[in-house]
PDB file of C-alpha atoms and ligand atoms in Angstrom:
ATOM      1  CA  MET A1030       0.000   0.000   0.000  1.00 34.00           C
ATOM      2  CA  THR A1031       1.424   3.363  -1.020  1.00 36.00           C
ATOM      3  CA  PRO A1032       0.290   6.140   1.312  1.00 40.00           C
ATOM      4  CA  LYS A1033      -1.096   9.066  -0.667  1.00 39.00           C
ATOM      5  CA  SER A1034      -1.735  11.664   1.987  1.00 42.00           C
ATOM      6  CA  GLU A1035      -1.015  12.522   5.609  1.00 44.00           C
ATOM      7  CA  LEU A1036      -4.292  10.851   6.495  1.00 43.00           C
ATOM      8  CA  ASP A1037      -3.372   7.617   4.710  1.00 45.00           C
ATOM      9  CA  ILE A1038       0.027   7.604   6.421  1.00 46.00           C
ATOM     10  CA  ALA A1039      -1.515   7.963   9.866  1.00 48.00           C
ATOM     11  CA  THR A1040      -4.134   5.317   9.127  1.00 49.00           C
ATOM     12  CA  ALA A1041      -1.598   2.793   7.805  1.00 55.00           C
ATOM     13  CA  ASP A1042       0.545   3.627  10.825  1.00 68.00           C
ATOM     14  CA  ILE A1043      -1.926   2.898  13.591  1.00 74.00           C
ATOM     15  CA  ALA A1044      -3.978   0.119  11.941  1.00 74.00           C
ATOM     16  CA  ASN A1045      -0.923  -2.140  12.411  1.00 80.00           C
ATOM     17  CA  ALA A1046      -1.542  -1.954  16.146  1.00 84.00           C
ATOM     18  CA  THR A1047      -4.788  -3.903  15.686  1.00 83.00           C
ATOM     19  CA  LYS A1048      -2.819  -6.713  14.001  1.00 80.00           C
ATOM     20  CA  THR A1049      -0.094  -6.880  16.660  1.00 79.00           C
ATOM     21  CA  PHE A1050      -2.750  -6.814  19.403  1.00 81.00           C
ATOM     22  CA  HIS A1051      -4.543  -9.822  17.869  1.00 76.00           C
ATOM     23  CA  GLU A1052      -1.203 -11.672  17.678  1.00 75.00           C
ATOM     24  CA  LYS A1053      -0.505 -10.900  21.330  1.00 72.00           C
ATOM     25  CA  VAL A1054      -3.846 -12.139  22.683  1.00 67.00           C
ATOM     26  CA  LYS A1055      -4.469 -15.096  20.371  1.00 62.00           C
ATOM     27  CA  ASN A1056      -3.191 -17.609  22.957  1.00 60.00           C
ATOM     28  CA  THR A1057      -5.003 -16.170  25.951  1.00 64.00           C
ATOM     29  CA  THR A1058      -8.459 -17.369  26.936  1.00 60.00           C
ATOM     30  CA  GLY A1059      -9.783 -14.253  28.710  1.00 69.00           C
ATOM     31  CA  GLU A1060     -12.415 -16.369  30.457  1.00 80.00           C
ATOM     32  CA  THR A1061     -14.639 -14.678  32.996  1.00 88.00           C
ATOM     33  CA  SER A1062     -17.877 -15.525  34.763  1.00 93.00           C
ATOM     34  CA  GLN A1063     -21.335 -14.588  33.516  1.00 95.00           C
ATOM     35  CA  ALA A1064     -21.926 -12.739  36.800  1.00 97.00           C
ATOM     36  CA  ARG A1065     -18.804 -10.614  36.295  1.00 96.00           C
ATOM     37  CA  VAL A1066     -19.757  -9.752  32.698  1.00 96.00           C
ATOM     38  CA  ALA A1067     -23.281  -8.820  33.793  1.00 97.00           C
ATOM     39  CA  GLN A1068     -22.063  -6.651  36.668  1.00 98.00           C
ATOM     40  CA  LEU A1069     -19.370  -4.751  34.761  1.00 97.00           C
ATOM     41  CA  ALA A1070     -21.454  -4.268  31.600  1.00 98.00           C
ATOM     42  CA  SER A1071     -24.502  -3.028  33.504  1.00 98.00           C
ATOM     43  CA  GLU A1072     -22.426  -0.622  35.619  1.00 98.00           C
ATOM     44  CA  ILE A1073     -20.769   0.800  32.497  1.00 98.00           C
ATOM     45  CA  PHE A1074     -24.206   1.286  30.890  1.00 98.00           C
ATOM     46  CA  SER A1075     -25.487   2.947  34.072  1.00 98.00           C
ATOM     47  CA  ALA A1076     -22.530   5.334  34.099  1.00 98.00           C
ATOM     48  CA  VAL A1077     -23.271   6.298  30.470  1.00 98.00           C
ATOM     49  CA  HIS A1078     -27.017   6.684  31.173  1.00 98.00           C
ATOM     50  CA  ASN A1079     -26.219   8.894  34.165  1.00 98.00           C
ATOM     51  CA  VAL A1080     -24.071  11.220  32.042  1.00 98.00           C
ATOM     52  CA  ILE A1081     -26.868  11.435  29.443  1.00 98.00           C
ATOM     53  CA  HIS A1082     -29.467  12.361  32.076  1.00 98.00           C
ATOM     54  CA  GLU A1083     -27.236  14.679  34.076  1.00 98.00           C
ATOM     55  CA  HIS A1084     -26.099  16.638  31.012  1.00 98.00           C
ATOM     56  CA  GLN A1085     -29.338  16.334  28.995  1.00 98.00           C
ATOM     57  CA  VAL A1086     -27.542  14.803  26.004  1.00 98.00           C
ATOM     58  CA  SER A1087     -29.461  15.476  22.744  1.00 98.00           C
ATOM     59  CA  TYR A1088     -30.133  13.231  19.731  1.00 98.00           C
ATOM     60  CA  ALA A1089     -27.680  15.372  17.700  1.00 98.00           C
ATOM     61  CA  GLU A1090     -24.986  14.681  20.306  1.00 98.00           C
ATOM     62  CA  TYR A1091     -25.878  10.975  20.441  1.00 98.00           C
ATOM     63  CA  ASP A1092     -25.565  10.703  16.643  1.00 98.00           C
ATOM     64  CA  ALA A1093     -22.249  12.582  16.690  1.00 97.00           C
ATOM     65  CA  VAL A1094     -20.842  10.152  19.255  1.00 98.00           C
ATOM     66  CA  LYS A1095     -22.235   7.173  17.315  1.00 98.00           C
ATOM     67  CA  ALA A1096     -20.571   8.392  14.098  1.00 98.00           C
ATOM     68  CA  TRP A1097     -17.339   8.995  15.988  1.00 98.00           C
ATOM     69  CA  LEU A1098     -17.296   5.502  17.560  1.00 98.00           C
ATOM     70  CA  ILE A1099     -17.847   3.970  14.113  1.00 98.00           C
ATOM     71  CA  LYS A1100     -14.915   6.034  12.801  1.00 97.00           C
ATOM     72  CA  VAL A1101     -12.600   4.856  15.611  1.00 97.00           C
ATOM     73  CA  GLY A1102     -13.009   1.342  14.201  1.00 96.00           C
ATOM     74  CA  GLU A1103     -12.778   2.397  10.554  1.00 96.00           C
ATOM     75  CA  ASP A1104      -9.520   4.225  11.306  1.00 95.00           C
ATOM     76  CA  GLY A1105      -8.091   1.155  13.083  1.00 94.00           C
ATOM     77  CA  GLU A1106      -7.710   3.258  16.230  1.00 96.00           C
ATOM     78  CA  TRP A1107      -9.270   1.127  18.971  1.00 96.00           C
ATOM     79  CA  PRO A1108      -5.829   0.067  20.300  1.00 95.00           C
ATOM     80  CA  LEU A1109      -4.619   3.684  20.231  1.00 95.00           C
ATOM     81  CA  PHE A1110      -7.750   5.175  21.788  1.00 97.00           C
ATOM     82  CA  LEU A1111      -8.061   2.560  24.556  1.00 98.00           C
ATOM     83  CA  ASP A1112      -4.363   2.536  25.458  1.00 97.00           C
ATOM     84  CA  VAL A1113      -4.268   6.352  25.612  1.00 97.00           C
ATOM     85  CA  PHE A1114      -7.468   6.947  27.603  1.00 98.00           C
ATOM     86  CA  VAL A1115      -8.193   3.742  29.533  1.00 98.00           C
ATOM     87  CA  GLU A1116      -5.143   1.478  30.003  1.00 98.00           C
ATOM     88  CA  HIS A1117      -3.559   3.568  32.791  1.00 98.00           C
ATOM     89  CA  ALA A1118      -6.436   2.752  35.166  1.00 98.00           C
ATOM     90  CA  VAL A1119      -6.127  -0.987  34.455  1.00 98.00           C
ATOM     91  CA  GLU A1120      -2.368  -0.764  35.060  1.00 98.00           C
ATOM     92  CA  ASP A1121      -2.952   0.992  38.398  1.00 97.00           C
ATOM     93  CA  VAL A1122      -5.317  -1.750  39.563  1.00 97.00           C
ATOM     94  CA  ALA A1123      -3.078  -4.574  38.325  1.00 96.00           C
ATOM     95  CA  THR A1124       0.046  -3.304  40.103  1.00 97.00           C
ATOM     96  CA  ALA A1125      -1.299  -1.453  43.180  1.00 96.00           C
ATOM     97  CA  GLN A1126       0.044  -3.990  45.696  1.00 95.00           C
ATOM     98  CA  ARG A1127       3.107  -5.146  43.793  1.00 97.00           C
ATOM     99  CA  PRO A1128       6.546  -4.682  45.387  1.00 98.00           C
ATOM    100  CA  GLY A1129       9.505  -3.546  43.294  1.00 98.00           C
ATOM    101  CA  SER A1130       9.700  -0.993  40.491  1.00 98.00           C
ATOM    102  CA  LYS A1131       6.632   0.966  39.479  1.00 98.00           C
ATOM    103  CA  GLY A1132       5.464   0.198  35.957  1.00 98.00           C
ATOM    104  CA  SER A1133       3.419   1.903  33.280  1.00 98.00           C
ATOM    105  CA  ILE A1134       1.156   1.074  30.350  1.00 98.00           C
ATOM    106  CA  LEU A1135       2.208  -1.101  27.407  1.00 98.00           C
ATOM    107  CA  GLY A1136       0.682   1.156  24.734  1.00 96.00           C
ATOM    108  CA  PRO A1137      -0.163   0.215  21.151  1.00 95.00           C
ATOM    109  CA  PHE A1138       3.343   0.018  19.630  1.00 95.00           C
ATOM    110  CA  TYR A1139       4.893  -3.086  21.209  1.00 96.00           C
ATOM    111  CA  VAL A1140       5.965  -5.761  18.712  1.00 95.00           C
ATOM    112  CA  PRO A1141       7.074  -9.180  20.054  1.00 95.00           C
ATOM    113  CA  ASP A1142      10.213 -11.032  18.927  1.00 95.00           C
ATOM    114  CA  ALA A1143      12.614  -8.141  18.347  1.00 96.00           C
ATOM    115  CA  PRO A1144      16.270  -9.067  17.620  1.00 96.00           C
ATOM    116  CA  ARG A1145      18.080 -10.505  20.665  1.00 94.00           C
ATOM    117  CA  ALA A1146      21.527  -9.874  22.079  1.00 89.00           C
ATOM    118  CA  GLU A1147      23.378 -10.405  25.356  1.00 84.00           C
ATOM    119  CA  GLY A1148      25.035  -8.048  27.867  1.00 79.00           C
ATOM    120  CA  ARG A1149      25.932  -4.820  26.058  1.00 90.00           C
ATOM    121  CA  ILE A1150      24.003  -3.919  22.940  1.00 94.00           C
ATOM    122  CA  THR A1151      23.432  -1.113  20.514  1.00 96.00           C
ATOM    123  CA  LEU A1152      19.806  -1.013  19.387  1.00 97.00           C
ATOM    124  CA  PRO A1153      19.317  -1.532  15.653  1.00 96.00           C
ATOM    125  CA  MET A1154      19.448   1.938  14.091  1.00 97.00           C
ATOM    126  CA  ARG A1155      20.183   3.691  10.821  1.00 96.00           C
ATOM    127  CA  ALA A1156      23.759   4.716  10.018  1.00 95.00           C
ATOM    128  CA  ASP A1157      22.649   8.363  10.252  1.00 95.00           C
ATOM    129  CA  GLU A1158      20.126   7.893  13.079  1.00 96.00           C
ATOM    130  CA  PRO A1159      19.386  11.425  14.322  1.00 95.00           C
ATOM    131  CA  GLY A1160      19.420  12.348  18.020  1.00 95.00           C
ATOM    132  CA  THR A1161      21.600  12.486  21.127  1.00 96.00           C
ATOM    133  CA  PRO A1162      23.322   9.169  21.913  1.00 97.00           C
ATOM    134  CA  LEU A1163      22.232   7.639  25.232  1.00 98.00           C
ATOM    135  CA  VAL A1164      23.823   4.767  27.137  1.00 98.00           C
ATOM    136  CA  PHE A1165      21.259   3.124  29.438  1.00 98.00           C
ATOM    137  CA  ARG A1166      22.552   0.809  32.173  1.00 98.00           C
ATOM    138  CA  SER A1167      20.438  -1.307  34.464  1.00 98.00           C
ATOM    139  CA  GLN A1168      20.682  -4.089  36.976  1.00 98.00           C
ATOM    140  CA  VAL A1169      17.661  -6.376  37.111  1.00 98.00           C
ATOM    141  CA  ARG A1170      16.973  -7.588  40.651  1.00 98.00           C
ATOM    142  CA  SER A1171      14.271  -9.429  42.536  1.00 98.00           C
ATOM    143  CA  ALA A1172      12.294  -7.526  45.185  1.00 98.00           C
ATOM    144  CA  GLU A1173      13.832 -10.214  47.446  1.00 96.00           C
ATOM    145  CA  GLY A1174      17.211  -8.575  46.779  1.00 95.00           C
ATOM    146  CA  THR A1175      19.059 -11.004  44.497  1.00 98.00           C
ATOM    147  CA  PRO A1176      20.205 -10.087  40.964  1.00 98.00           C
ATOM    148  CA  LEU A1177      18.385 -11.853  38.133  1.00 98.00           C
ATOM    149  CA  PRO A1178      20.900 -13.147  35.570  1.00 97.00           C
ATOM    150  CA  GLY A1179      19.225 -14.218  32.332  1.00 97.00           C
ATOM    151  CA  ALA A1180      16.437 -11.635  32.701  1.00 97.00           C
ATOM    152  CA  GLN A1181      15.205 -10.416  29.305  1.00 97.00           C
ATOM    153  CA  VAL A1182      14.824  -6.690  28.788  1.00 98.00           C
ATOM    154  CA  ASP A1183      12.707  -5.866  25.752  1.00 98.00           C
ATOM    155  CA  VAL A1184      13.059  -2.200  24.776  1.00 98.00           C
ATOM    156  CA  TRP A1185      11.289  -0.117  22.116  1.00 98.00           C
ATOM    157  CA  GLN A1186      11.074   3.588  21.423  1.00 97.00           C
ATOM    158  CA  SER A1187      10.325   6.215  18.818  1.00 95.00           C
ATOM    159  CA  ASP A1188      13.080   7.883  16.851  1.00 94.00           C
ATOM    160  CA  SER A1189      13.879  11.559  17.366  1.00 91.00           C
ATOM    161  CA  ASP A1190      10.973  12.471  15.041  1.00 89.00           C
ATOM    162  CA  GLY A1191       8.512  10.499  17.212  1.00 89.00           C
ATOM    163  CA  LEU A1192       8.185   7.640  14.679  1.00 90.00           C
ATOM    164  CA  TYR A1193       8.040   3.945  15.650  1.00 94.00           C
ATOM    165  CA  SER A1194       9.365   1.191  13.384  1.00 95.00           C
ATOM    166  CA  HIS A1195       6.650  -1.307  12.261  1.00 94.00           C
ATOM    167  CA  PHE A1196       4.102   1.529  12.386  1.00 92.00           C
ATOM    168  CA  ALA A1197       5.533   4.477  10.482  1.00 90.00           C
ATOM    169  CA  PRO A1198       6.339   3.906   6.807  1.00 90.00           C
ATOM    170  CA  GLY A1199       9.963   4.180   5.677  1.00 91.00           C
ATOM    171  CA  ILE A1200      11.590   3.188   8.992  1.00 94.00           C
ATOM    172  CA  PRO A1201      13.727  -0.001   8.879  1.00 95.00           C
ATOM    173  CA  GLU A1202      11.898  -3.027  10.348  1.00 93.00           C
ATOM    174  CA  TRP A1203      13.421  -3.295  13.849  1.00 97.00           C
ATOM    175  CA  ASN A1204      14.746   0.252  14.165  1.00 97.00           C
ATOM    176  CA  LEU A1205      15.207   1.147  17.885  1.00 98.00           C
ATOM    177  CA  ARG A1206      13.794  -2.162  19.104  1.00 98.00           C
ATOM    178  CA  GLY A1207      15.662  -5.026  20.756  1.00 97.00           C
ATOM    179  CA  ILE A1208      15.755  -7.653  23.487  1.00 98.00           C
ATOM    180  CA  VAL A1209      18.819  -7.919  25.710  1.00 98.00           C
ATOM    181  CA  THR A1210      19.633 -10.722  28.149  1.00 97.00           C
ATOM    182  CA  ALA A1211      21.128  -9.719  31.513  1.00 97.00           C
ATOM    183  CA  ASP A1212      24.620 -11.018  32.408  1.00 96.00           C
ATOM    184  CA  ALA A1213      25.665 -13.081  35.455  1.00 96.00           C
ATOM    185  CA  GLU A1214      25.120 -10.024  37.714  1.00 97.00           C
ATOM    186  CA  GLY A1215      21.757  -9.194  36.157  1.00 97.00           C
ATOM    187  CA  ARG A1216      23.242  -6.219  34.334  1.00 97.00           C
ATOM    188  CA  ILE A1217      22.521  -4.844  30.867  1.00 97.00           C
ATOM    189  CA  GLU A1218      23.798  -1.912  28.837  1.00 97.00           C
ATOM    190  CA  ILE A1219      21.862  -0.451  25.918  1.00 98.00           C
ATOM    191  CA  SER A1220      23.263   2.159  23.533  1.00 97.00           C
ATOM    192  CA  THR A1221      20.552   4.091  21.765  1.00 98.00           C
ATOM    193  CA  MET A1222      19.400   7.593  20.795  1.00 97.00           C
ATOM    194  CA  GLU A1223      17.323   9.733  23.143  1.00 96.00           C
ATOM    195  CA  PRO A1224      13.687   9.728  22.027  1.00 95.00           C
ATOM    196  CA  ALA A1225      11.799  13.000  21.519  1.00 92.00           C
ATOM    197  CA  PRO A1226       8.400  14.086  22.837  1.00 93.00           C
ATOM    198  CA  TYR A1227       5.789  12.307  20.817  1.00 87.00           C
ATOM    199  CA  GLN A1228       2.505  13.399  19.343  1.00 91.00           C
ATOM    200  CA  ILE A1229       0.053  10.498  19.084  1.00 89.00           C
ATOM    201  CA  PRO A1230      -1.412  10.078  15.585  1.00 83.00           C
ATOM    202  CA  HIS A1231      -3.956  12.884  15.456  1.00 79.00           C
ATOM    203  CA  GLU A1232      -5.280  12.659  11.904  1.00 85.00           C
ATOM    204  CA  GLY A1233      -7.892  10.015  12.745  1.00 95.00           C
ATOM    205  CA  ALA A1234     -10.834   9.687  15.136  1.00 97.00           C
ATOM    206  CA  THR A1235      -8.694   9.903  18.309  1.00 96.00           C
ATOM    207  CA  GLY A1236      -7.203  13.187  17.132  1.00 94.00           C
ATOM    208  CA  GLN A1237     -10.647  14.451  16.147  1.00 95.00           C
ATOM    209  CA  LEU A1238     -11.778  14.006  19.766  1.00 96.00           C
ATOM    210  CA  ILE A1239      -8.632  15.695  21.103  1.00 96.00           C
ATOM    211  CA  VAL A1240      -9.145  18.704  18.810  1.00 93.00           C
ATOM    212  CA  ALA A1241     -12.907  18.892  19.517  1.00 94.00           C
ATOM    213  CA  ALA A1242     -12.207  18.951  23.265  1.00 96.00           C
ATOM    214  CA  GLY A1243      -9.345  21.453  22.987  1.00 96.00           C
ATOM    215  CA  TRP A1244      -6.818  19.009  24.485  1.00 96.00           C
ATOM    216  CA  HIS A1245      -3.346  18.280  23.083  1.00 95.00           C
ATOM    217  CA  ALA A1246      -1.960  15.046  21.603  1.00 95.00           C
ATOM    218  CA  TRP A1247       1.495  14.996  23.199  1.00 96.00           C
ATOM    219  CA  ARG A1248       3.305  12.368  25.227  1.00 97.00           C
ATOM    220  CA  PRO A1249       6.631  13.194  26.903  1.00 97.00           C
ATOM    221  CA  ALA A1250       9.756  11.541  25.434  1.00 97.00           C
ATOM    222  CA  HIS A1251       9.852   7.944  26.663  1.00 98.00           C
ATOM    223  CA  LEU A1252      11.552   4.561  26.451  1.00 98.00           C
ATOM    224  CA  HIS A1253       9.354   1.456  26.676  1.00 98.00           C
ATOM    225  CA  PHE A1254      10.401  -1.709  28.525  1.00 98.00           C
ATOM    226  CA  LEU A1255       9.149  -5.218  29.198  1.00 98.00           C
ATOM    227  CA  VAL A1256      11.346  -6.974  31.762  1.00 98.00           C
ATOM    228  CA  VAL A1257      10.856 -10.748  31.989  1.00 98.00           C
ATOM    229  CA  ALA A1258      12.535 -13.041  34.543  1.00 98.00           C
ATOM    230  CA  GLU A1259      11.748 -16.571  35.683  1.00 97.00           C
ATOM    231  CA  GLY A1260       9.607 -16.756  38.815  1.00 98.00           C
ATOM    232  CA  HIS A1261       8.773 -13.052  38.626  1.00 98.00           C
ATOM    233  CA  GLU A1262       5.935 -10.899  37.349  1.00 98.00           C
ATOM    234  CA  THR A1263       6.766  -9.269  34.057  1.00 98.00           C
ATOM    235  CA  LEU A1264       7.406  -5.555  34.541  1.00 98.00           C
ATOM    236  CA  THR A1265       5.866  -3.340  31.850  1.00 98.00           C
ATOM    237  CA  SER A1266       7.382   0.112  32.150  1.00 98.00           C
ATOM    238  CA  GLN A1267       8.143   3.414  30.495  1.00 98.00           C
ATOM    239  CA  LEU A1268      10.913   5.783  31.525  1.00 98.00           C
ATOM    240  CA  TYR A1269      10.814   9.547  30.989  1.00 98.00           C
ATOM    241  CA  PHE A1270      13.283  12.435  31.181  1.00 98.00           C
ATOM    242  CA  ALA A1271      13.019  14.575  34.341  1.00 98.00           C
ATOM    243  CA  GLY A1272      11.903  18.116  33.573  1.00 97.00           C
ATOM    244  CA  GLY A1273      11.220  17.314  29.914  1.00 97.00           C
ATOM    245  CA  PRO A1274       8.249  18.754  27.992  1.00 97.00           C
ATOM    246  CA  TYR A1275       4.840  17.182  28.680  1.00 98.00           C
ATOM    247  CA  THR A1276       6.003  15.137  31.710  1.00 98.00           C
ATOM    248  CA  ASP A1277       3.250  16.961  33.657  1.00 98.00           C
ATOM    249  CA  GLU A1278       0.556  16.662  30.976  1.00 97.00           C
ATOM    250  CA  ASP A1279       0.889  13.303  29.229  1.00 98.00           C
ATOM    251  CA  VAL A1280      -2.181  12.694  27.015  1.00 97.00           C
ATOM    252  CA  ALA A1281      -1.982   9.002  28.069  1.00 98.00           C
ATOM    253  CA  SER A1282      -1.741   9.748  31.857  1.00 98.00           C
ATOM    254  CA  ALA A1283       1.126   7.226  32.082  1.00 98.00           C
ATOM    255  CA  VAL A1284       3.818   9.259  33.895  1.00 98.00           C
ATOM    256  CA  LYS A1285       4.775   8.558  37.531  1.00 98.00           C
ATOM    257  CA  PRO A1286       7.449  10.328  39.599  1.00 98.00           C
ATOM    258  CA  GLU A1287       9.304   7.006  40.056  1.00 98.00           C
ATOM    259  CA  LEU A1288       9.781   6.677  36.280  1.00 98.00           C
ATOM    260  CA  MET A1289      12.062   9.694  35.723  1.00 98.00           C
ATOM    261  CA  LEU A1290      15.576   9.449  34.302  1.00 98.00           C
ATOM    262  CA  ASN A1291      18.272  12.066  34.956  1.00 98.00           C
ATOM    263  CA  PRO A1292      20.911  11.421  32.267  1.00 98.00           C
ATOM    264  CA  THR A1293      24.324  13.072  32.617  1.00 98.00           C
ATOM    265  CA  PRO A1294      26.833  13.915  29.867  1.00 98.00           C
ATOM    266  CA  VAL A1295      29.485  11.252  29.163  1.00 97.00           C
ATOM    267  CA  ALA A1296      32.966  12.634  29.975  1.00 94.00           C
ATOM    268  CA  ASP A1297      34.220  12.200  26.389  1.00 94.00           C
ATOM    269  CA  GLY A1298      31.339  14.315  25.019  1.00 93.00           C
ATOM    270  CA  SER A1299      29.834  11.403  23.056  1.00 93.00           C
ATOM    271  CA  GLY A1300      26.324  11.853  24.492  1.00 97.00           C
ATOM    272  CA  ASN A1301      24.493  11.081  27.726  1.00 98.00           C
ATOM    273  CA  GLU A1302      24.369   8.136  30.121  1.00 98.00           C
ATOM    274  CA  VAL A1303      21.991   6.999  32.828  1.00 98.00           C
ATOM    275  CA  GLU A1304      21.387   4.071  35.173  1.00 98.00           C
ATOM    276  CA  TYR A1305      17.968   2.857  36.289  1.00 98.00           C
ATOM    277  CA  ASP A1306      17.552  -0.510  37.992  1.00 98.00           C
ATOM    278  CA  PHE A1307      14.532  -2.763  37.474  1.00 98.00           C
ATOM    279  CA  VAL A1308      13.202  -4.551  40.571  1.00 98.00           C
ATOM    280  CA  LEU A1309      10.736  -7.363  39.850  1.00 98.00           C
ATOM    281  CA  ALA A1310       8.088  -8.840  42.155  1.00 98.00           C
ATOM    282  CA  PRO A1311       8.172 -12.613  42.777  1.00 98.00           C
ATOM    283  CA  VAL A1312       5.057 -14.214  41.209  1.00 97.00           C
ATOM    284  CA  ASP A1313       3.774 -15.199  44.664  1.00 95.00           C
ATOM    285  CA  TYR A1314       4.048 -11.759  46.308  1.00 96.00           C
ATOM    286  CA  PRO A1315       1.364 -11.219  48.974  1.00 92.00           C
ATOM    287  CA  ARG A1316      -1.917  -9.720  47.763  1.00 89.00           C
ATOM    288  CA  ALA A1317      -4.490  -8.414  50.235  1.00 80.00           C
TER     289      ALA A1317
HETATM  290  C1  MBD B1201       2.665   5.769  22.233  1.00 58.94           C
HETATM  291  O1  MBD B1201       3.953   5.765  21.829  1.00 58.94           O
HETATM  292  C2  MBD B1201       2.426   5.331  23.460  1.00 58.94           C
HETATM  293  O2  MBD B1201       3.471   4.951  24.201  1.00 58.94           O
HETATM  294  C3  MBD B1201       1.121   5.297  23.941  1.00 58.94           C
HETATM  295  C4  MBD B1201       0.858   4.821  25.325  1.00 58.94           C
HETATM  296  C5  MBD B1201       0.087   5.706  23.159  1.00 58.94           C
HETATM  297  C6  MBD B1201       0.323   6.151  21.894  1.00 58.94           C
HETATM  298  C7  MBD B1201       1.612   6.173  21.425  1.00 58.94           C
HETATM  299 FE1   FE B1202       5.301   5.038  23.113  1.00 58.94          FE
END
C-alpha cells in the first residue's frame, strides 16, 4: 500500500496496532464468569445513562458520538484510543500492591520477537540515526534482593521524530527495538538515541476528539520496557526524562514520579548516560 496523503500515512501507521494486538492475545483465553460480565457491563451502561441524564444529552450529540465511535473502528484506532485513555487505570489496579519498580502502560506500539543480544548492545538503528546518543545501564533484581541473571529486557522507542518502526512507513523493520539478556550479575547496557516528545497520531478519530475537546496530543519523550525473569511478574514500564516537555501533561496519563531518568553527559562528550535498575516482584508476592 502506497500512502497518498497525511491521512493515509496515519491510518496505515496505527492500523498495524490492531494486528499486533490480535497476535498478542491469540493464545489467551480471557475467560470470565457470567456474573462478572453482567455486573461490569450493567455498571458501564449505568454510568453512560447517568451522564446522558445529568447533562441532557441530545439526539444530535448521540448521533455525533455514534458516528465517531464507528470512525474509531474504521480508522483502526481502537488500540490507540483505549491505550491512551483507559489502560492507565487498568495498570494501576493490576500493580497497586506489587513490590519492586513501578510500571506503566504497554501502549499500542509493542511488537514481540525483536532481535536478541546479550550483555551490552546497541539497538538496531540507521547509520545516520538522528538524536543524542544515550547509554542506558540497568541491573535487574528481585524484590527479594538477588540479581536476576538471564532476565530479558525488551526495549522499544520512537526515533527523534517520534516515529516507531513497524508503524511508520519508511523506517527499517526493527529500528530502535531489541531484546537484551542480563549477564551473570543481572546487568545490561543499551546504547541508543534519546527519544523525543511524541505526538500520538492525530489525523484520525482519536485526534478528532482531542481537537474537539481542545486538548493536546502529546506524550513526553519515553523509552518502553518489558522486563521478563523466571519466577517473577513481568514488569511493563516506560521511563521519561526529568523536567522534559509534557512530563506533567501526558495525554496518556502514564507518567509517575518514580519513572524519571536524569541522564548526565558522558565525559568524552559522546552523548548522555543513565542508570535505572529494574526490581521485579516474585510471582507469589502477597496480595491483600
Ligand atoms: C505511544 O507511543 C504510546 O506509548 C502510547 C501509550 C500511546 C500512543 C503512542
Ligand atoms: Fe510510546
